[in-house]
Amino acid sequence: MEQAEKLQQLRRALDEYAAGNGPSLFDPEEEVAKAAVRKRALGLLDQRARSRHELTERLLQAEFPAEVVARVVDDLAEVGLINDEDFAFEWVRQRHARRGKSARVLDQELKEKGVDAATRGAALKQIAANDEAAMACALAEKKARSLKVAPADRAESDKALRRIVGVLARRGFAQGMSLRIAREALEQRITELRD
C-alpha cells in the first residue's frame, strides 16, 4: 500500500470520527468518573506504596462506585503503579531492617493488606533465620543498655528481664528465642555494670 493511499485512509477515519460515525477511542463520561477516583488513588500512592487490596478498600471507603474503582485499579496495575510482589518485598525489607519486625509479624501485616500467601512467602524468604536472631539480639542488647545500675536482687533482675522480653515480644519474635536472647543480653549487661 502506498503512502498516499494510507494517508487517504487515515483522513477518512478521522473524518468519520469527527462526524461521530467512527469507533469511540474513549468514553468521555467514563473518563470523568475515573478522573476523581484516579486522583484519589494517586494521592494515596504518593503517600506510600500500597497493595492492590489495600488501595481498593481505601477507595471504596471513600464511597467511589465499585465498578469505577475496579477499572482504575486495573489501569494502575497495568502501568505498574500497583504490584503486590514489589510491594510485599519492599514492605518486608524496610520493616525488618528499620523496625526490627519478625517474619511472623510481617506475614500477618501483609495478610491484613490482602497479599496472597504465595507472594507473602516469596517476600519473607529474604529474612533468613540467622538474620532474625541477629535482629532480636541487637534489640535485646539495646534495651539491656538502658539498665544503668545492676539489679540488687532477684525481683529487680526479673523486672529487667521482662522489659527486654517485652521489646522482643512486641516485634513478634518467638517466645523461647526471646527469653534466651533476653537472658543473655541481661547477663552481659549486668557483667558490664559490675566490672
Coordinates of C-alpha atoms in Angstrom, one line a residue:
M1 CA 0.0 0.0 0.0
E2 CA 1.4 3.4 -1.0
Q3 CA 1.9 6.2 1.4
A4 CA -0.7 8.4 -0.4
E5 CA -3.3 5.6 0.0
K6 CA -2.5 5.2 3.7
L7 CA -2.9 8.9 4.2
Q8 CA -6.3 8.9 2.5
Q9 CA -7.5 6.0 4.7
L10 CA -6.3 7.9 7.8
R11 CA -8.2 11.1 6.6
R12 CA -11.4 9.1 6.1
A13 CA -11.1 7.5 9.5
L14 CA -10.5 11.0 11.1
D15 CA -13.5 12.5 9.2
E16 CA -15.8 9.6 10.4
Y17 CA -14.6 10.0 14.0
A18 CA -15.2 13.8 13.8
A19 CA -18.7 13.2 12.4
G20 CA -19.4 10.7 15.3
N21 CA -19.6 7.7 13.0
G22 CA -16.3 6.1 13.9
P23 CA -15.4 3.9 16.8
S24 CA -15.0 5.7 20.0
L25 CA -11.5 5.8 21.3
F26 CA -12.6 6.5 24.8
D27 CA -15.8 7.2 26.7
P28 CA -15.8 10.8 28.0
E29 CA -18.3 10.0 30.7
E30 CA -16.3 7.1 31.9
E31 CA -13.1 9.2 31.9
V32 CA -14.8 11.9 34.0
A33 CA -15.9 9.2 36.5
K34 CA -12.5 7.7 36.6
A35 CA -10.7 11.0 37.0
A36 CA -11.8 11.6 40.6
V37 CA -11.0 8.0 41.6
R38 CA -7.6 8.1 39.8
K39 CA -6.8 11.4 41.6
R40 CA -7.5 9.9 45.0
A41 CA -5.7 6.7 44.2
L42 CA -2.6 8.6 43.0
G43 CA -2.7 10.7 46.2
L44 CA -2.8 7.6 48.3
L45 CA 0.1 6.0 46.3
D46 CA 2.0 9.3 46.7
Q47 CA 2.0 8.8 50.5
R48 CA 3.4 5.3 50.3
A49 CA 3.2 2.1 48.2
R50 CA 0.0 0.0 48.7
S51 CA -1.2 -3.4 47.9
R52 CA -4.0 -3.8 45.3
H53 CA -6.4 -4.9 48.0
E54 CA -5.5 -2.1 50.4
L55 CA -5.9 0.6 47.6
T56 CA -9.2 -0.8 46.5
E57 CA -10.5 -0.8 50.1
R58 CA -9.4 2.8 50.7
L59 CA -11.1 3.9 47.5
L60 CA -14.3 2.0 48.4
Q61 CA -14.3 3.6 51.9
A62 CA -14.2 7.0 50.1
E63 CA -17.6 5.9 48.6
F64 CA -16.5 5.7 45.0
P65 CA -18.5 3.3 42.8
A66 CA -17.0 -0.3 43.0
E67 CA -17.0 -0.8 39.2
V68 CA -15.1 2.5 38.6
V69 CA -12.7 1.7 41.4
A70 CA -12.0 -1.7 39.8
R71 CA -11.3 -0.2 36.4
V72 CA -9.0 2.5 37.9
V73 CA -7.1 -0.1 40.0
D74 CA -6.8 -2.3 36.9
D75 CA -5.4 0.7 34.9
L76 CA -2.9 1.4 37.7
A77 CA -1.8 -2.2 37.8
E78 CA -1.4 -2.3 34.1
V79 CA 1.0 0.6 34.1
G80 CA 3.0 -0.8 37.0
L81 CA 1.9 1.6 39.8
I82 CA 0.4 -1.3 41.8
N83 CA 2.4 -4.5 42.1
D84 CA 1.7 -6.8 45.0
E85 CA 5.0 -8.7 44.6
D86 CA 7.1 -5.5 44.7
F87 CA 5.0 -4.1 47.5
A88 CA 5.4 -7.2 49.7
F89 CA 9.2 -7.4 49.0
E90 CA 9.7 -3.7 50.0
W91 CA 7.4 -3.9 53.0
V92 CA 9.3 -6.9 54.4
R93 CA 12.7 -5.4 53.6
Q94 CA 12.0 -2.0 55.2
R95 CA 10.0 -3.1 58.2
H96 CA 12.5 -5.8 59.1
A97 CA 15.5 -3.5 58.8
R98 CA 14.1 -0.3 60.2
R99 CA 11.6 -1.5 62.8
G100 CA 13.0 -4.9 63.7
K101 CA 9.8 -6.8 62.9
S102 CA 9.9 -10.5 62.9
A103 CA 8.9 -12.6 59.9
R104 CA 5.8 -13.8 61.7
V105 CA 4.5 -10.2 62.3
L106 CA 5.4 -9.2 58.8
D107 CA 3.5 -12.1 57.4
Q108 CA 0.4 -11.0 59.4
E109 CA 0.7 -7.4 58.3
L110 CA 0.9 -8.5 54.6
K111 CA -2.1 -10.8 55.1
E112 CA -4.1 -7.9 56.5
K113 CA -3.2 -5.9 53.4
G114 CA -4.6 -8.6 51.2
V115 CA -1.4 -10.0 49.8
D116 CA -1.8 -13.7 48.9
A117 CA 0.1 -16.5 50.7
A118 CA 2.5 -17.3 47.8
T119 CA 3.5 -13.6 47.4
R120 CA 4.0 -13.3 51.2
G121 CA 6.1 -16.4 51.3
A122 CA 8.3 -15.2 48.5
A123 CA 8.8 -11.8 50.2
L124 CA 9.6 -13.4 53.6
K125 CA 12.3 -15.6 52.1
Q126 CA 14.6 -12.6 52.2
I127 CA 14.7 -12.9 56.0
A128 CA 17.0 -15.7 57.0
A129 CA 16.6 -17.3 60.4
N130 CA 20.1 -16.1 61.5
D131 CA 19.1 -12.5 60.4
E132 CA 16.1 -12.7 62.6
A133 CA 18.1 -14.0 65.5
A134 CA 20.7 -11.2 64.9
M135 CA 17.9 -8.6 64.9
A136 CA 16.5 -10.0 68.2
C137 CA 20.0 -9.9 69.7
A138 CA 20.5 -6.3 68.7
L139 CA 17.2 -5.2 70.1
A140 CA 17.7 -7.1 73.4
E141 CA 21.2 -5.6 73.8
K142 CA 19.9 -2.1 73.1
K143 CA 17.2 -2.5 75.7
A144 CA 19.6 -4.0 78.2
R145 CA 21.9 -1.0 77.8
S146 CA 19.1 1.2 79.2
L147 CA 19.8 -0.6 82.6
K148 CA 22.1 1.9 84.4
V149 CA 22.6 0.0 87.7
A150 CA 23.0 -3.7 88.3
P151 CA 19.8 -5.3 89.8
A152 CA 20.2 -5.6 93.6
D153 CA 18.0 -8.7 93.9
R154 CA 16.1 -11.3 92.0
A155 CA 12.9 -9.1 91.8
E156 CA 14.8 -6.3 90.1
S157 CA 16.5 -8.8 87.8
D158 CA 13.2 -10.3 86.8
K159 CA 11.7 -6.9 86.1
A160 CA 14.6 -6.0 83.8
L161 CA 14.3 -9.4 82.1
R162 CA 10.5 -8.8 81.5
R163 CA 11.2 -5.5 79.9
I164 CA 13.7 -6.9 77.5
V165 CA 11.5 -9.9 76.6
G166 CA 8.6 -7.4 76.1
V167 CA 10.6 -5.5 73.5
L168 CA 11.1 -8.7 71.6
A169 CA 7.6 -10.0 72.1
R170 CA 6.0 -6.8 70.7
R171 CA 8.0 -7.3 67.5
G172 CA 6.8 -10.9 67.2
F173 CA 9.9 -12.9 67.9
A174 CA 9.3 -16.5 69.2
Q175 CA 8.8 -16.8 72.9
G176 CA 11.6 -19.3 73.6
M177 CA 14.1 -17.5 71.4
S178 CA 13.2 -14.1 73.0
L179 CA 13.6 -15.4 76.6
R180 CA 17.0 -17.0 75.8
I181 CA 18.3 -13.9 74.0
A182 CA 16.9 -11.6 76.7
R183 CA 18.7 -13.6 79.4
E184 CA 22.0 -13.5 77.6
A185 CA 21.7 -9.7 77.0
L186 CA 20.8 -9.0 80.6
E187 CA 23.6 -11.2 81.9
Q188 CA 26.1 -9.4 79.7
R189 CA 24.9 -6.0 80.8
I190 CA 25.0 -7.0 84.5
T191 CA 28.6 -8.2 84.0
E192 CA 29.5 -4.8 82.3
L193 CA 27.9 -2.9 85.2
R194 CA 29.7 -4.9 87.9
D195 CA 33.1 -4.6 86.2

